[in-house]
mmCIF file with all atom_site columns, C-alpha atoms in Angstrom:
data_model
loop_
_atom_site.group_PDB
_atom_site.id
_atom_site.type_symbol
_atom_site.label_atom_id
_atom_site.label_alt_id
_atom_site.label_comp_id
_atom_site.label_asym_id
_atom_site.label_entity_id
_atom_site.label_seq_id
_atom_site.pdbx_PDB_ins_code
_atom_site.Cartn_x
_atom_site.Cartn_y
_atom_site.Cartn_z
_atom_site.occupancy
_atom_site.B_iso_or_equiv
_atom_site.pdbx_formal_charge
_atom_site.auth_seq_id
_atom_site.auth_comp_id
_atom_site.auth_asym_id
_atom_site.auth_atom_id
_atom_site.pdbx_PDB_model_num
ATOM 1  C CA . MET A 1 1  ? 190.552 159.011 155.617 1.00 76.00 ? 291 MET A CA 1
ATOM 2  C CA . TYR A 1 2  ? 187.965 156.327 156.418 1.00 84.00 ? 292 TYR A CA 1
ATOM 3  C CA . ILE A 1 3  ? 184.313 157.183 155.746 1.00 77.00 ? 293 ILE A CA 1
ATOM 4  C CA . PRO A 1 4  ? 181.890 154.450 156.851 1.00 77.00 ? 294 PRO A CA 1
ATOM 5  C CA . LYS A 1 5  ? 178.880 153.549 154.752 1.00 73.00 ? 295 LYS A CA 1
ATOM 6  C CA . ARG A 1 6  ? 175.573 155.020 155.791 1.00 75.00 ? 296 ARG A CA 1
ATOM 7  C CA . TYR A 1 7  ? 172.522 152.922 156.532 1.00 76.00 ? 297 TYR A CA 1
ATOM 8  C CA . GLY A 1 8  ? 170.922 151.648 153.319 1.00 71.00 ? 298 GLY A CA 1
ATOM 9  C CA . GLN A 1 9  ? 173.899 152.524 151.155 1.00 69.00 ? 299 GLN A CA 1
ATOM 10 C CA . SER A 1 10 ? 175.371 149.708 149.078 1.00 75.00 ? 300 SER A CA 1
ATOM 11 C CA . LYS A 1 11 ? 177.432 149.093 145.972 1.00 79.00 ? 301 LYS A CA 1
ATOM 12 C CA . VAL A 1 12 ? 175.492 149.296 142.711 1.00 83.00 ? 302 VAL A CA 1
ATOM 13 C CA . SER A 1 13 ? 177.095 147.695 139.655 1.00 90.00 ? 303 SER A CA 1
ATOM 14 C CA . LYS A 1 14 ? 176.341 149.027 136.185 1.00 92.00 ? 304 LYS A CA 1
ATOM 15 C CA . CYS A 1 15 ? 176.053 146.997 133.002 1.00 91.00 ? 305 CYS A CA 1
ATOM 16 C CA . PRO A 1 16 ? 179.082 147.730 130.755 1.00 89.00 ? 306 PRO A CA 1
ATOM 17 C CA . PHE A 1 17 ? 176.905 147.397 127.621 1.00 90.00 ? 307 PHE A CA 1
ATOM 18 C CA . CYS A 1 18 ? 174.054 149.801 128.415 1.00 92.00 ? 308 CYS A CA 1
ATOM 19 C CA . GLY A 1 19 ? 174.812 151.454 131.779 1.00 91.00 ? 309 GLY A CA 1
ATOM 20 C CA . ARG A 1 20 ? 171.718 150.151 133.592 1.00 92.00 ? 310 ARG A CA 1
ATOM 21 C CA . ASP A 1 21 ? 171.853 148.422 136.989 1.00 92.00 ? 311 ASP A CA 1
ATOM 22 C CA . ALA A 1 22 ? 173.455 144.973 136.779 1.00 92.00 ? 312 ALA A CA 1
ATOM 23 C CA . PHE A 1 23 ? 171.522 142.211 138.546 1.00 90.00 ? 313 PHE A CA 1
ATOM 24 C CA . SER A 1 24 ? 173.163 139.066 137.138 1.00 92.00 ? 314 SER A CA 1
ATOM 25 C CA . GLN A 1 25 ? 176.531 137.825 135.879 1.00 92.00 ? 315 GLN A CA 1
ATOM 26 C CA . ASN A 1 26 ? 177.475 136.503 132.464 1.00 91.00 ? 316 ASN A CA 1
ATOM 27 C CA . SER A 1 27 ? 179.726 133.485 131.848 1.00 90.00 ? 317 SER A CA 1
ATOM 28 C CA . GLN A 1 28 ? 182.805 135.725 132.339 1.00 89.00 ? 318 GLN A CA 1
ATOM 29 C CA . LYS A 1 29 ? 181.563 136.622 135.865 1.00 90.00 ? 319 LYS A CA 1
ATOM 30 C CA . ILE A 1 30 ? 181.020 140.248 134.822 1.00 90.00 ? 320 ILE A CA 1
ATOM 31 C CA . PRO A 1 31 ? 177.958 141.977 136.339 1.00 92.00 ? 321 PRO A CA 1
ATOM 32 C CA . VAL A 1 32 ? 175.425 142.693 133.561 1.00 93.00 ? 322 VAL A CA 1
ATOM 33 C CA . CYS A 1 33 ? 171.711 143.447 133.200 1.00 93.00 ? 323 CYS A CA 1
ATOM 34 C CA . LYS A 1 34 ? 169.265 140.679 132.302 1.00 91.00 ? 324 LYS A CA 1
ATOM 35 C CA . GLU A 1 35 ? 169.144 141.691 128.618 1.00 92.00 ? 325 GLU A CA 1
ATOM 36 C CA . HIS A 1 36 ? 172.912 141.260 128.167 1.00 91.00 ? 326 HIS A CA 1
ATOM 37 C CA . LYS A 1 37 ? 173.352 138.070 130.218 1.00 91.00 ? 327 LYS A CA 1
ATOM 38 C CA . ASP A 1 38 ? 174.350 136.041 127.133 1.00 90.00 ? 328 ASP A CA 1
ATOM 39 C CA . ASN A 1 39 ? 176.728 138.687 125.716 1.00 89.00 ? 329 ASN A CA 1
ATOM 40 C CA . MET A 1 40 ? 180.507 138.425 126.081 1.00 87.00 ? 330 MET A CA 1
ATOM 41 C CA . LEU A 1 41 ? 183.055 141.233 126.335 1.00 85.00 ? 331 LEU A CA 1
ATOM 42 C CA . LYS A 1 42 ? 185.936 141.069 123.869 1.00 84.00 ? 332 LYS A CA 1
ATOM 43 C CA . ASP A 1 43 ? 189.548 141.033 125.061 1.00 79.00 ? 333 ASP A CA 1
ATOM 44 C CA . MET A 1 44 ? 190.372 144.319 126.772 1.00 73.00 ? 334 MET A CA 1
ATOM 45 C CA . LYS A 1 45 ? 193.637 145.788 128.051 1.00 74.00 ? 335 LYS A CA 1
ATOM 46 C CA . CYS A 1 46 ? 194.157 148.286 130.845 1.00 73.00 ? 336 CYS A CA 1
ATOM 47 C CA . ALA A 1 47 ? 195.409 151.637 129.646 1.00 70.00 ? 337 ALA A CA 1
#
């Protein structure tokens, strides 16, 4: 079932470190907040 986006609705990424809105990307191209821009995520595996 296809549900179109409503006016003004957009994707909001969350910072994986603190859960706040992510406005920038770190060197791994992961969306993060400005306070965690220099942090790196360790190796992770899908469960």
